[in-house]
mmCIF file of C-alpha atoms in Angstrom:
data_model
loop_
_atom_site.group_PDB
_atom_site.id
_atom_site.type_symbol
_atom_site.label_atom_id
_atom_site.label_comp_id
_atom_site.label_asym_id
_atom_site.label_seq_id
_atom_site.Cartn_x
_atom_site.Cartn_y
_atom_site.Cartn_z
ATOM 1 C CA MET A 1 13.510 30.386 21.591
ATOM 2 C CA THR A 2 10.855 29.478 18.996
ATOM 3 C CA GLU A 3 11.571 32.542 16.959
ATOM 4 C CA GLU A 4 15.276 31.907 17.137
ATOM 5 C CA ILE A 5 15.032 28.373 15.822
ATOM 6 C CA ILE A 6 12.487 29.337 13.165
ATOM 7 C CA ASN A 7 14.851 31.957 11.877
ATOM 8 C CA ILE A 8 17.832 29.634 11.899
ATOM 9 C CA LEU A 9 15.933 26.886 10.083
ATOM 10 C CA LYS A 10 14.195 29.190 7.628
ATOM 11 C CA ASP A 11 17.529 30.612 6.715
ATOM 12 C CA GLN A 12 19.214 27.206 6.374
ATOM 13 C CA PHE A 13 16.244 25.575 4.573
ATOM 14 C CA ASN A 14 15.690 28.554 2.286
ATOM 15 C CA GLY A 15 12.246 29.236 3.722
ATOM 16 C CA ARG A 16 10.800 25.750 3.133
ATOM 17 C CA VAL A 17 10.074 24.924 6.748
ATOM 18 C CA SER A 18 7.400 25.429 9.322
ATOM 19 C CA ILE A 19 7.454 24.660 13.011
ATOM 20 C CA LYS A 20 4.852 24.108 15.678
ATOM 21 C CA GLU A 21 5.184 23.676 19.415
ATOM 22 C CA LYS A 22 4.029 20.129 20.158
ATOM 23 C CA ARG A 23 4.596 20.246 23.905
ATOM 24 C CA PRO A 24 6.247 22.881 26.064
ATOM 25 C CA GLY A 25 9.865 22.921 24.930
ATOM 26 C CA ILE A 26 9.338 20.400 22.103
ATOM 27 C CA TRP A 27 8.776 21.668 18.546
ATOM 28 C CA GLN A 28 7.702 19.623 15.562
ATOM 29 C CA LEU A 29 9.441 20.507 12.324
ATOM 30 C CA PHE A 30 7.479 20.331 9.074
ATOM 31 C CA LEU A 31 9.948 19.756 6.284
ATOM 32 C CA PRO A 32 9.293 18.250 2.847
ATOM 33 C CA PHE A 33 10.562 14.772 3.747
ATOM 34 C CA TYR A 34 8.023 11.981 3.322
ATOM 35 C CA HIS A 35 7.607 8.258 3.927
ATOM 36 C CA GLU A 36 6.540 6.023 1.024
ATOM 37 C CA ASP A 37 2.869 6.317 2.013
ATOM 38 C CA GLY A 38 3.064 10.106 1.793
ATOM 39 C CA ASP A 39 3.086 10.779 5.522
ATOM 40 C CA MET A 40 5.609 13.350 6.589
ATOM 41 C CA ILE A 41 8.644 12.097 8.486
ATOM 42 C CA GLU A 42 8.145 13.060 12.123
ATOM 43 C CA LEU A 43 10.876 15.372 13.364
ATOM 44 C CA TYR A 44 11.021 17.060 16.733
ATOM 45 C CA ILE A 45 13.550 19.447 18.124
ATOM 46 C CA GLN A 46 14.309 20.621 21.637
ATOM 47 C CA TRP A 47 17.035 22.622 23.329
ATOM 48 C CA GLU A 48 19.025 20.408 25.676
ATOM 49 C CA ASN A 49 22.212 21.257 27.536
ATOM 50 C CA GLY A 50 23.252 24.015 25.179
ATOM 51 C CA ARG A 51 22.568 22.144 21.925
ATOM 52 C CA TRP A 52 19.682 21.047 19.746
ATOM 53 C CA LYS A 53 18.350 17.536 20.099
ATOM 54 C CA ILE A 54 16.641 16.303 16.926
ATOM 55 C CA SER A 55 14.506 13.226 17.594
ATOM 56 C CA ASP A 56 11.461 11.274 16.458
ATOM 57 C CA PHE A 57 10.122 10.187 19.856
ATOM 58 C CA ALA A 58 10.108 6.584 18.620
ATOM 59 C CA MET A 59 7.791 7.285 15.686
ATOM 60 C CA ALA A 60 10.011 5.544 13.127
ATOM 61 C CA LEU A 61 10.011 2.274 15.028
ATOM 62 C CA MET A 62 6.295 2.572 15.707
ATOM 63 C CA ARG A 63 5.710 2.990 11.973
ATOM 64 C CA LEU A 64 8.032 0.105 11.132
ATOM 65 C CA SER A 65 6.161 -2.131 13.576
ATOM 66 C CA TYR A 66 2.948 -2.036 11.510
ATOM 67 C CA GLN A 67 4.357 -4.821 9.375
ATOM 68 C CA TYR A 68 7.861 -5.543 10.627
ATOM 69 C CA ASP A 69 9.216 -6.098 14.105
ATOM 70 C CA ILE A 70 12.786 -5.965 15.308
ATOM 71 C CA ASP A 71 12.328 -9.137 17.291
ATOM 72 C CA THR A 72 15.507 -11.119 16.747
ATOM 73 C CA GLU A 73 19.144 -10.542 17.656
ATOM 74 C CA ASN A 74 20.066 -10.323 14.003
ATOM 75 C CA LYS A 75 17.420 -7.696 13.225
ATOM 76 C CA GLU A 76 18.472 -5.729 16.312
ATOM 77 C CA ARG A 77 22.095 -5.889 15.182
ATOM 78 C CA ILE A 78 21.210 -4.561 11.729
ATOM 79 C CA PHE A 79 19.017 -1.837 13.239
ATOM 80 C CA GLN A 80 21.783 -0.715 15.609
ATOM 81 C CA LYS A 81 24.269 -0.759 12.727
ATOM 82 C CA ILE A 82 22.031 1.510 10.643
ATOM 83 C CA VAL A 83 21.580 3.877 13.586
ATOM 84 C CA SER A 84 25.251 4.109 14.504
ATOM 85 C CA GLU A 85 26.633 4.207 10.948
ATOM 86 C CA ASN A 86 24.349 7.155 10.229
ATOM 87 C CA GLY A 87 25.702 8.977 13.271
ATOM 88 C CA LEU A 88 22.485 8.635 15.276
ATOM 89 C CA ILE A 89 21.697 7.439 18.803
ATOM 90 C CA GLU A 90 18.835 5.241 19.951
ATOM 91 C CA ASP A 91 17.313 5.068 23.400
ATOM 92 C CA ASN A 92 14.233 2.940 24.032
ATOM 93 C CA GLY A 93 13.006 3.430 20.476
ATOM 94 C CA ASN A 94 13.718 7.137 20.329
ATOM 95 C CA ILE A 95 16.231 7.898 17.585
ATOM 96 C CA PHE A 96 18.042 11.190 17.977
ATOM 97 C CA VAL A 97 21.087 13.275 17.166
ATOM 98 C CA TYR A 98 22.548 16.507 18.526
ATOM 99 C CA ALA A 99 23.346 19.643 16.541
ATOM 100 C CA GLY A 100 24.528 23.181 17.084
ATOM 101 C CA ASN A 101 23.133 26.344 15.520
ATOM 102 C CA ASP A 102 25.725 26.266 12.794
ATOM 103 C CA ASN A 103 25.115 22.710 11.590
ATOM 104 C CA LEU A 104 21.375 22.207 12.025
ATOM 105 C CA TYR A 105 20.751 21.900 8.287
ATOM 106 C CA PRO A 106 23.278 19.146 7.492
ATOM 107 C CA THR A 107 22.437 17.331 10.717
ATOM 108 C CA ILE A 108 18.724 17.269 9.872
ATOM 109 C CA LEU A 109 19.495 15.913 6.395
ATOM 110 C CA GLN A 110 21.736 13.258 7.921
ATOM 111 C CA TYR A 111 19.017 12.446 10.461
ATOM 112 C CA VAL A 112 16.271 12.086 7.854
ATOM 113 C CA GLN A 113 18.475 9.833 5.769
ATOM 114 C CA GLY A 114 19.050 7.578 8.791
ATOM 115 C CA ILE A 115 15.331 7.465 9.615
ATOM 116 C CA GLY A 116 14.582 6.541 6.000
ATOM 117 C CA LYS A 117 16.968 3.619 6.243
ATOM 118 C CA VAL A 118 15.443 2.420 9.505
ATOM 119 C CA THR A 119 11.915 2.457 8.096
ATOM 120 C CA SER A 120 13.196 0.699 4.963
ATOM 121 C CA MET A 121 13.893 -2.343 7.117
ATOM 122 C CA ARG A 122 10.353 -3.400 6.166
ATOM 123 C CA TYR A 123 11.887 -4.537 2.881
ATOM 124 C CA PHE A 124 13.708 -7.216 4.881
ATOM 125 C CA LYS A 125 10.395 -9.038 5.283
ATOM 126 C CA ARG A 126 10.843 -12.742 4.780
ATOM 127 C CA GLU A 127 8.726 -12.967 1.632
ATOM 128 C CA ILE A 128 10.801 -10.258 -0.044
ATOM 129 C CA ILE A 129 14.163 -11.696 1.009
ATOM 130 C CA GLU A 130 13.079 -15.188 -0.052
ATOM 131 C CA ASN A 131 12.573 -13.897 -3.557
ATOM 132 C CA LEU A 132 16.267 -13.084 -3.630
ATOM 133 C CA PHE A 133 17.286 -16.702 -3.027
ATOM 134 C CA PHE A 134 17.554 -17.663 -6.692
ATOM 135 C CA GLU A 135 19.254 -14.395 -7.572
ATOM 136 C CA GLN A 136 21.841 -14.922 -4.856
ATOM 137 C CA LEU A 137 22.361 -18.536 -5.869
ATOM 138 C CA ASP A 138 22.727 -17.514 -9.505
ATOM 139 C CA GLU A 139 25.149 -14.729 -8.661
ATOM 140 C CA PHE A 140 27.333 -16.977 -6.539
ATOM 141 C CA ILE A 141 27.498 -19.786 -9.086
ATOM 142 C CA MET A 142 28.123 -17.579 -12.079
ATOM 143 C CA SER A 143 30.768 -15.465 -10.346
ATOM 144 C CA ARG A 144 32.534 -17.845 -7.955
ATOM 145 C CA LEU A 145 32.231 -21.236 -9.612
ATOM 146 C CA GLN A 146 33.365 -20.309 -13.118
ATOM 147 C CA GLU A 147 36.103 -22.906 -12.868
ATOM 148 C CA TYR A 148 33.410 -25.598 -13.030
ATOM 149 C CA ARG A 149 31.934 -24.240 -16.274
ATOM 150 C CA PRO A 150 28.436 -23.416 -15.007
ATOM 151 C CA LEU A 151 25.490 -23.520 -17.412
ATOM 152 C CA LYS A 152 21.960 -22.407 -16.629
ATOM 153 C CA LYS A 153 18.606 -24.049 -17.345
ATOM 154 C CA ILE A 154 19.795 -27.274 -18.874
ATOM 155 C CA VAL A 155 17.544 -30.059 -20.163
ATOM 156 C CA PRO A 156 19.632 -33.222 -19.561
ATOM 157 C CA ILE A 157 17.182 -35.636 -21.224
ATOM 158 C CA LEU A 158 16.351 -34.852 -24.818
ATOM 159 C CA ASP A 159 12.673 -34.086 -25.459
ATOM 160 C CA ARG A 160 11.971 -33.817 -21.732
ATOM 161 C CA ASN A 161 11.709 -30.044 -21.351
ATOM 162 C CA ASP A 162 9.669 -30.620 -18.211
ATOM 163 C CA LEU A 163 12.755 -31.998 -16.437
ATOM 164 C CA GLU A 164 14.933 -28.921 -16.595
ATOM 165 C CA VAL A 165 17.694 -28.437 -14.042
ATOM 166 C CA ASP A 166 18.662 -24.990 -12.708
ATOM 167 C CA PHE A 167 22.433 -25.351 -13.200
ATOM 168 C CA GLN A 168 24.953 -27.750 -14.601
ATOM 169 C CA LEU A 169 28.543 -27.732 -13.335
ATOM 170 C CA THR A 170 31.329 -29.809 -14.809
ATOM 171 C CA PRO A 171 34.216 -30.385 -12.407
ATOM 172 C CA ASN A 172 35.316 -33.489 -14.259
ATOM 173 C CA GLY A 173 34.090 -35.558 -17.168
ATOM 174 C CA TYR A 174 30.523 -35.877 -15.876
ATOM 175 C CA PRO A 175 27.952 -33.218 -15.063
ATOM 176 C CA VAL A 176 26.775 -32.112 -11.637
ATOM 177 C CA PHE A 177 23.127 -31.069 -11.816
ATOM 178 C CA LEU A 178 22.137 -28.518 -9.218
ATOM 179 C CA PHE A 179 18.632 -27.537 -8.091
ATOM 180 C CA GLY A 180 17.796 -24.542 -5.906
ATOM 181 C CA VAL A 181 14.916 -25.506 -3.597
ATOM 182 C CA LYS A 182 12.945 -23.035 -1.518
ATOM 183 C CA ASP A 183 9.548 -24.667 -1.305
ATOM 184 C CA VAL A 184 7.695 -27.974 -1.459
ATOM 185 C CA PRO A 185 6.717 -27.932 -5.173
ATOM 186 C CA LYS A 186 10.343 -27.365 -6.152
ATOM 187 C CA ALA A 187 11.507 -30.105 -3.760
ATOM 188 C CA ARG A 188 9.121 -32.562 -5.434
ATOM 189 C CA LEU A 189 10.115 -31.513 -8.935
ATOM 190 C CA ALA A 190 13.818 -31.904 -8.056
ATOM 191 C CA ALA A 191 13.182 -35.408 -6.678
ATOM 192 C CA ILE A 192 11.272 -36.438 -9.827
ATOM 193 C CA CYS A 193 14.017 -35.019 -12.068
ATOM 194 C CA CYS A 194 16.778 -36.840 -10.180
ATOM 195 C CA LEU A 195 14.933 -40.164 -10.411
ATOM 196 C CA GLU A 196 14.304 -39.726 -14.126
ATOM 197 C CA TYR A 197 17.945 -38.783 -14.734
ATOM 198 C CA GLN A 198 18.965 -41.992 -12.943
ATOM 199 C CA ARG A 199 16.732 -44.015 -15.271
ATOM 200 C CA THR A 200 18.094 -42.382 -18.418
ATOM 201 C CA LEU A 201 21.603 -41.019 -17.940
ATOM 202 C CA ASP A 202 24.831 -42.951 -17.390
ATOM 203 C CA LYS A 203 26.871 -40.783 -15.118
ATOM 204 C CA PHE A 204 26.091 -37.617 -13.255
ATOM 205 C CA ARG A 205 25.818 -36.164 -9.763
ATOM 206 C CA SER A 206 22.858 -34.265 -8.353
ATOM 207 C CA TYR A 207 23.070 -31.460 -5.786
ATOM 208 C CA ILE A 208 20.288 -29.703 -3.936
ATOM 209 C CA VAL A 209 20.743 -26.230 -2.417
ATOM 210 C CA HIS A 210 17.966 -25.501 0.062
ATOM 211 C CA GLU A 211 16.854 -21.999 0.895
ATOM 212 C CA ASP A 212 15.995 -23.431 4.317
ATOM 213 C CA PHE A 213 16.198 -27.182 4.838
ATOM 214 C CA ASN A 214 13.937 -26.926 7.911
ATOM 215 C CA ASN A 215 11.086 -25.482 5.870
ATOM 216 C CA ILE A 216 10.627 -28.651 3.821
ATOM 217 C CA PRO A 217 8.363 -31.360 5.311
ATOM 218 C CA LYS A 218 9.936 -34.657 6.420
ATOM 219 C CA ASN A 219 8.419 -36.784 3.667
ATOM 220 C CA ASP A 220 9.718 -34.492 0.960
ATOM 221 C CA ILE A 221 13.161 -34.456 2.531
ATOM 222 C CA ARG A 222 13.091 -38.257 2.647
ATOM 223 C CA ARG A 223 12.256 -38.439 -1.077
ATOM 224 C CA LEU A 224 14.947 -35.925 -1.951
ATOM 225 C CA THR A 225 17.567 -37.622 0.197
ATOM 226 C CA SER A 226 16.847 -40.902 -1.533
ATOM 227 C CA ALA A 227 16.928 -39.387 -5.027
ATOM 228 C CA CYS A 228 19.839 -36.946 -4.970
ATOM 229 C CA ASP A 229 23.537 -37.244 -4.170
ATOM 230 C CA LYS A 230 24.130 -34.230 -1.953
ATOM 231 C CA GLN A 231 22.144 -31.562 -0.187
ATOM 232 C CA PHE A 232 23.232 -28.196 1.175
ATOM 233 C CA VAL A 233 20.980 -27.107 4.018
ATOM 234 C CA SER A 234 21.136 -23.402 3.152
ATOM 235 C CA LEU A 235 22.661 -20.971 0.721
ATOM 236 C CA ASP A 236 25.303 -20.125 3.320
ATOM 237 C CA ASP A 237 26.165 -23.801 3.601
ATOM 238 C CA PHE A 238 26.505 -24.027 -0.170
ATOM 239 C CA MET A 239 28.602 -20.899 -0.417
ATOM 240 C CA GLU A 240 30.940 -22.205 2.250
ATOM 241 C CA ASN A 241 31.267 -25.790 1.021
ATOM 242 C CA ALA A 242 30.522 -25.826 -2.705
ATOM 243 C CA VAL A 243 34.128 -25.692 -3.846
ATOM 244 C CA LYS A 244 35.205 -28.473 -1.464
ATOM 245 C CA ALA A 245 32.346 -30.675 -2.661
ATOM 246 C CA LEU A 246 33.087 -29.998 -6.322
ATOM 247 C CA GLU A 247 36.777 -30.658 -5.816
ATOM 248 C CA ARG A 248 35.906 -34.085 -4.464
ATOM 249 C CA GLU A 249 34.150 -34.791 -7.747
ATOM 250 C CA ARG A 250 37.366 -34.378 -9.705
ATOM 251 C CA MET B 1 -1.653 -10.070 -6.856
ATOM 252 C CA ILE B 2 -4.213 -8.375 -9.038
ATOM 253 C CA PHE B 3 -6.543 -5.989 -7.268
ATOM 254 C CA SER B 4 -9.847 -4.675 -8.586
ATOM 255 C CA GLU B 5 -12.266 -2.138 -7.138
ATOM 256 C CA LYS B 6 -14.610 -5.019 -6.414
ATOM 257 C CA LEU B 7 -11.949 -6.979 -4.513
ATOM 258 C CA ILE B 8 -10.862 -3.926 -2.514
ATOM 259 C CA HIS B 9 -14.458 -3.216 -1.562
ATOM 260 C CA LYS B 10 -14.904 -6.824 -0.541
ATOM 261 C CA LEU B 11 -11.697 -6.940 1.495
ATOM 262 C CA LEU B 12 -12.628 -3.815 3.397
ATOM 263 C CA ASN B 13 -16.297 -4.544 3.924
ATOM 264 C CA CYS B 14 -16.744 -8.299 4.109
ATOM 265 C CA PRO B 15 -18.044 -9.527 7.468
ATOM 266 C CA LYS B 16 -15.100 -10.502 9.621
ATOM 267 C CA GLU B 17 -14.426 -12.450 12.788
ATOM 268 C CA ILE B 18 -11.455 -12.600 15.126
ATOM 269 C CA VAL B 19 -9.419 -15.796 15.008
ATOM 270 C CA GLN B 20 -6.594 -14.687 17.278
ATOM 271 C CA ALA B 21 -7.718 -12.406 20.070
ATOM 272 C CA PRO B 22 -5.932 -9.167 20.841
ATOM 273 C CA GLY B 23 -3.356 -10.038 23.480
ATOM 274 C CA LYS B 24 -2.657 -7.936 26.489
ATOM 275 C CA PRO B 25 -1.613 -4.476 25.320
ATOM 276 C CA ARG B 26 2.040 -3.802 25.886
ATOM 277 C CA ILE B 27 4.547 -1.016 25.586
ATOM 278 C CA GLU B 28 7.592 -1.563 23.441
ATOM 279 C CA LYS B 29 10.273 0.840 22.262
ATOM 280 C CA GLY B 30 8.317 4.013 22.833
ATOM 281 C CA HIS B 31 4.871 2.937 21.701
ATOM 282 C CA TYR B 32 1.863 0.990 22.974
ATOM 283 C CA ARG B 33 0.652 -1.837 20.807
ATOM 284 C CA ILE B 34 -2.047 -4.406 20.334
ATOM 285 C CA GLY B 35 -2.627 -6.807 17.484
ATOM 286 C CA PHE B 36 -5.175 -9.399 16.440
ATOM 287 C CA GLU B 37 -5.880 -11.753 13.551
ATOM 288 C CA LEU B 38 -9.087 -11.892 11.562
ATOM 289 C CA GLN B 39 -10.701 -13.793 8.757
ATOM 290 C CA SER B 40 -13.727 -13.148 6.636
ATOM 291 C CA VAL B 41 -16.726 -15.043 7.922
ATOM 292 C CA ASP B 42 -16.712 -17.090 4.700
ATOM 293 C CA LYS B 43 -13.031 -17.906 5.451
ATOM 294 C CA GLU B 44 -11.918 -16.604 2.060
ATOM 295 C CA TYR B 45 -9.694 -13.783 3.321
ATOM 296 C CA TYR B 46 -7.159 -13.454 6.134
ATOM 297 C CA PHE B 47 -6.004 -10.314 7.887
ATOM 298 C CA ASN B 48 -3.892 -8.919 10.686
ATOM 299 C CA ALA B 49 -5.009 -5.810 12.528
ATOM 300 C CA PHE B 50 -2.746 -3.579 14.566
ATOM 301 C CA GLY B 51 -3.144 -0.678 16.948
ATOM 302 C CA ARG B 52 -0.273 1.590 17.948
ATOM 303 C CA TYR B 53 0.108 4.837 19.778
ATOM 304 C CA ASN B 54 3.112 6.798 20.792
ATOM 305 C CA SER B 55 3.915 6.814 24.489
ATOM 306 C CA THR B 56 4.956 10.485 24.478
ATOM 307 C CA PHE B 57 2.350 11.780 22.031
ATOM 308 C CA PRO B 58 -0.788 9.606 22.358
ATOM 309 C CA GLU B 59 -2.432 11.647 19.602
ATOM 310 C CA ASN B 60 0.082 10.047 17.232
ATOM 311 C CA PHE B 61 -1.702 6.743 16.674
ATOM 312 C CA SER B 62 -2.470 4.220 13.972
ATOM 313 C CA VAL B 63 -5.001 1.435 13.641
ATOM 314 C CA GLY B 64 -4.597 -0.652 10.528
ATOM 315 C CA LEU B 65 -5.617 -3.723 8.547
ATOM 316 C CA ILE B 66 -3.193 -5.932 6.627
ATOM 317 C CA TYR B 67 -4.418 -8.415 4.057
ATOM 318 C CA PHE B 68 -2.604 -11.725 3.521
ATOM 319 C CA PRO B 69 -3.552 -13.356 0.212
ATOM 320 C CA LYS B 70 -4.238 -17.057 0.605
ATOM 321 C CA ASN B 71 -2.235 -18.425 -2.278
ATOM 322 C CA GLU B 72 0.772 -16.192 -2.432
ATOM 323 C CA LYS B 73 3.396 -14.821 -0.129
ATOM 324 C CA GLY B 74 3.326 -11.217 0.952
ATOM 325 C CA SER B 75 0.898 -8.811 2.534
ATOM 326 C CA TYR B 76 -0.870 -5.539 1.742
ATOM 327 C CA GLU B 77 -1.701 -2.700 4.101
ATOM 328 C CA ILE B 78 -5.214 -1.966 2.937
ATOM 329 C CA LEU B 79 -6.493 0.420 5.619
ATOM 330 C CA ARG B 80 -4.948 2.607 8.296
ATOM 331 C CA CYS B 81 -6.642 5.151 10.530
ATOM 332 C CA ASN B 82 -4.087 7.725 11.594
ATOM 333 C CA GLY B 83 -3.986 10.353 14.276
ATOM 334 C CA LEU B 84 -2.441 13.785 14.223
ATOM 335 C CA HIS B 85 1.156 12.888 13.523
ATOM 336 C CA GLY B 86 1.955 15.360 10.780
ATOM 337 C CA GLU B 87 1.247 16.477 7.264
ATOM 338 C CA HIS B 88 0.756 14.324 4.180
ATOM 339 C CA LYS B 89 2.415 14.787 0.809
ATOM 340 C CA LEU B 90 -0.968 15.170 -0.926
ATOM 341 C CA PHE B 91 -2.053 17.906 1.465
ATOM 342 C CA PRO B 92 0.946 19.889 2.675
ATOM 343 C CA HIS B 93 0.401 22.510 5.365
ATOM 344 C CA HIS B 94 -2.652 20.659 6.623
ATOM 345 C CA LEU B 95 -2.809 18.670 9.843
ATOM 346 C CA SER B 96 -5.719 16.311 10.149
ATOM 347 C CA PHE B 97 -6.883 12.914 11.297
ATOM 348 C CA HIS B 98 -6.822 10.810 8.173
ATOM 349 C CA ILE B 99 -7.371 7.374 6.713
ATOM 350 C CA HIS B 100 -4.955 5.612 4.381
ATOM 351 C CA LYS B 101 -6.695 3.261 1.989
ATOM 352 C CA ILE B 102 -5.437 0.954 -0.734
ATOM 353 C CA THR B 103 -6.281 2.195 -4.237
ATOM 354 C CA ILE B 104 -5.977 0.719 -7.712
ATOM 355 C CA GLU B 105 -4.324 3.954 -8.779
ATOM 356 C CA ALA B 106 -1.521 3.593 -6.229
ATOM 357 C CA ILE B 107 -0.877 -0.013 -7.243
ATOM 358 C CA GLU B 108 -0.912 0.776 -10.959
ATOM 359 C CA ASN B 109 1.525 3.631 -10.398
ATOM 360 C CA HIS B 110 3.814 1.370 -8.326
ATOM 361 C CA LEU B 111 3.328 3.506 -5.232
ATOM 362 C CA LYS B 112 2.882 2.135 -1.747
ATOM 363 C CA GLU B 113 -0.586 0.642 -1.826
ATOM 364 C CA ASP B 114 -1.982 2.866 0.910
ATOM 365 C CA SER B 115 -0.438 6.158 -0.206
ATOM 366 C CA ASN B 116 -3.812 7.742 -0.830
ATOM 367 C CA ILE B 117 -5.551 9.384 2.124
ATOM 368 C CA GLU B 118 -8.852 10.940 3.026
ATOM 369 C CA PHE B 119 -9.528 13.230 5.949
ATOM 370 C CA THR B 120 -11.925 12.162 8.655
ATOM 371 C CA ASP B 121 -13.673 13.630 11.662
ATOM 372 C CA GLN B 122 -14.903 10.246 12.856
ATOM 373 C CA TYR B 123 -12.398 9.975 15.683
ATOM 374 C CA VAL B 124 -9.989 12.052 17.741
ATOM 375 C CA THR B 125 -8.453 9.517 20.101
ATOM 376 C CA PHE B 126 -6.971 6.065 19.756
ATOM 377 C CA ASP B 127 -10.059 4.575 21.445
ATOM 378 C CA ASP B 128 -12.374 6.325 19.028
ATOM 379 C CA ALA B 129 -10.238 5.223 16.106
ATOM 380 C CA LEU B 130 -10.184 1.597 17.211
ATOM 381 C CA ARG B 131 -13.946 1.564 17.662
ATOM 382 C CA PHE B 132 -14.438 3.296 14.313
ATOM 383 C CA PHE B 133 -12.047 0.810 12.711
ATOM 384 C CA VAL B 134 -13.726 -2.381 13.936
ATOM 385 C CA LYS B 135 -17.100 -1.110 12.751
ATOM 386 C CA TYR B 136 -15.690 0.100 9.436
ATOM 387 C CA ILE B 137 -14.146 -3.268 8.598
ATOM 388 C CA ASN B 138 -17.378 -4.997 9.564
ATOM 389 C CA LEU B 139 -16.118 -7.021 12.506
ATOM 390 C CA ASN B 140 -18.994 -9.053 13.856
ATOM 391 C CA HIS B 141 -20.958 -7.552 16.701
ATOM 392 C CA ASP B 142 -20.172 -10.313 19.197
ATOM 393 C CA ASP B 143 -16.436 -9.879 18.736
ATOM 394 C CA ILE B 144 -16.747 -6.119 19.163
ATOM 395 C CA GLN B 145 -18.647 -6.625 22.390
ATOM 396 C CA LYS B 146 -16.248 -9.283 23.573
ATOM 397 C CA TYR B 147 -12.918 -7.686 22.753
ATOM 398 C CA PHE B 148 -13.606 -3.953 22.625
ATOM 399 C CA PRO B 149 -16.373 -3.370 25.146
ATOM 400 C CA GLY B 150 -15.011 -0.469 27.178
ATOM 401 C CA LYS B 151 -14.665 3.161 26.343
ATOM 402 C CA ASP B 152 -11.286 3.886 27.821
ATOM 403 C CA LEU B 153 -8.907 1.507 26.155
ATOM 404 C CA GLN B 154 -6.181 4.113 25.941
ATOM 405 C CA LEU B 155 -6.453 4.864 29.660
ATOM 406 C CA ASN B 156 -6.427 1.160 30.383
ATOM 407 C CA LEU B 157 -3.342 0.788 28.265
ATOM 408 C CA PHE B 158 -1.634 3.463 30.318
ATOM 409 C CA ASP B 159 -2.660 1.654 33.502
ATOM 410 C CA ASP B 160 -0.969 -1.471 32.244
#
């Protein structure tokens, strides 16, 4: 059996493969596919019910768990979507796929691609996703709110460059100043800006879009609520309700 | 985050203490796992440590240290002791126990911080690796005695 599979794989991989029996009936394949840290992607193959079973014996999820756990329904949903959309199957952490002699090569490539996507879920770490907040906000405003003539990085009070607002929208004759807030320093700066605008400018509205309203301490929320006209508790909330809110400003 | 050789040396070797004890080991999705939190004794640096081994192939294990900078978001995997899981890109056709370590070179070349490895003969089992690891990172003696006293952690994990 070993010789048979070696010959099949050597032929299909043009000689760039080695294989070692890991346990009776389970062979580890050594192919030039690597994780970002240089470790080889773990691939095992066994003959099962007249076909080849290619699996990782849960090594991909073990590796992912060093810094990222699939510990919420949403993460599990994304994980299962990656697995199924790449034509793979998962059972108690083991990710596998079946192949015949004739399609081992393409199936292994498909398998490795799927494993790579699973281990890339580490890029979904909160601190990385958070960094996308402003990009996503920017993209939404500049693509979906064009009707309200969006401008970026506006200084509403002359000579006060320290009181810059992220966006200005103009649904009617007066501006709507919009701040994206994802942390406490930005929440405080937005509150200070809004208060100063009130002291200096005649007519305007101020909007806050929170990355996560619940992440801002109570006292800061109180200050913001007092200083600004409207808050959106999340980017999703803003994306869903921005147009309605801006239409009411007309 | 700007790393220097001096900082890396300090992160790896500064005296450390456990602030969140390793919980009861558990099996999850095909692997056994433990984890604990540490800080440097001078409270300047914070870390997570993890231990994993595969439930089918216990020789496929990892014990690692993750550094969390105090004043910025994000984390860095600065050390990982690996078992015999497979080859490494730097040394194809060679199976060996090895240690991943953060390097300035990897960071400067925008590679994963721990993509450099060195071979080791300091351990052959998960237990050995864990004991090697806690000494290597300079965990204080009392914590070693308190949390990692036995010799058969892997067997105990299986018993659980």
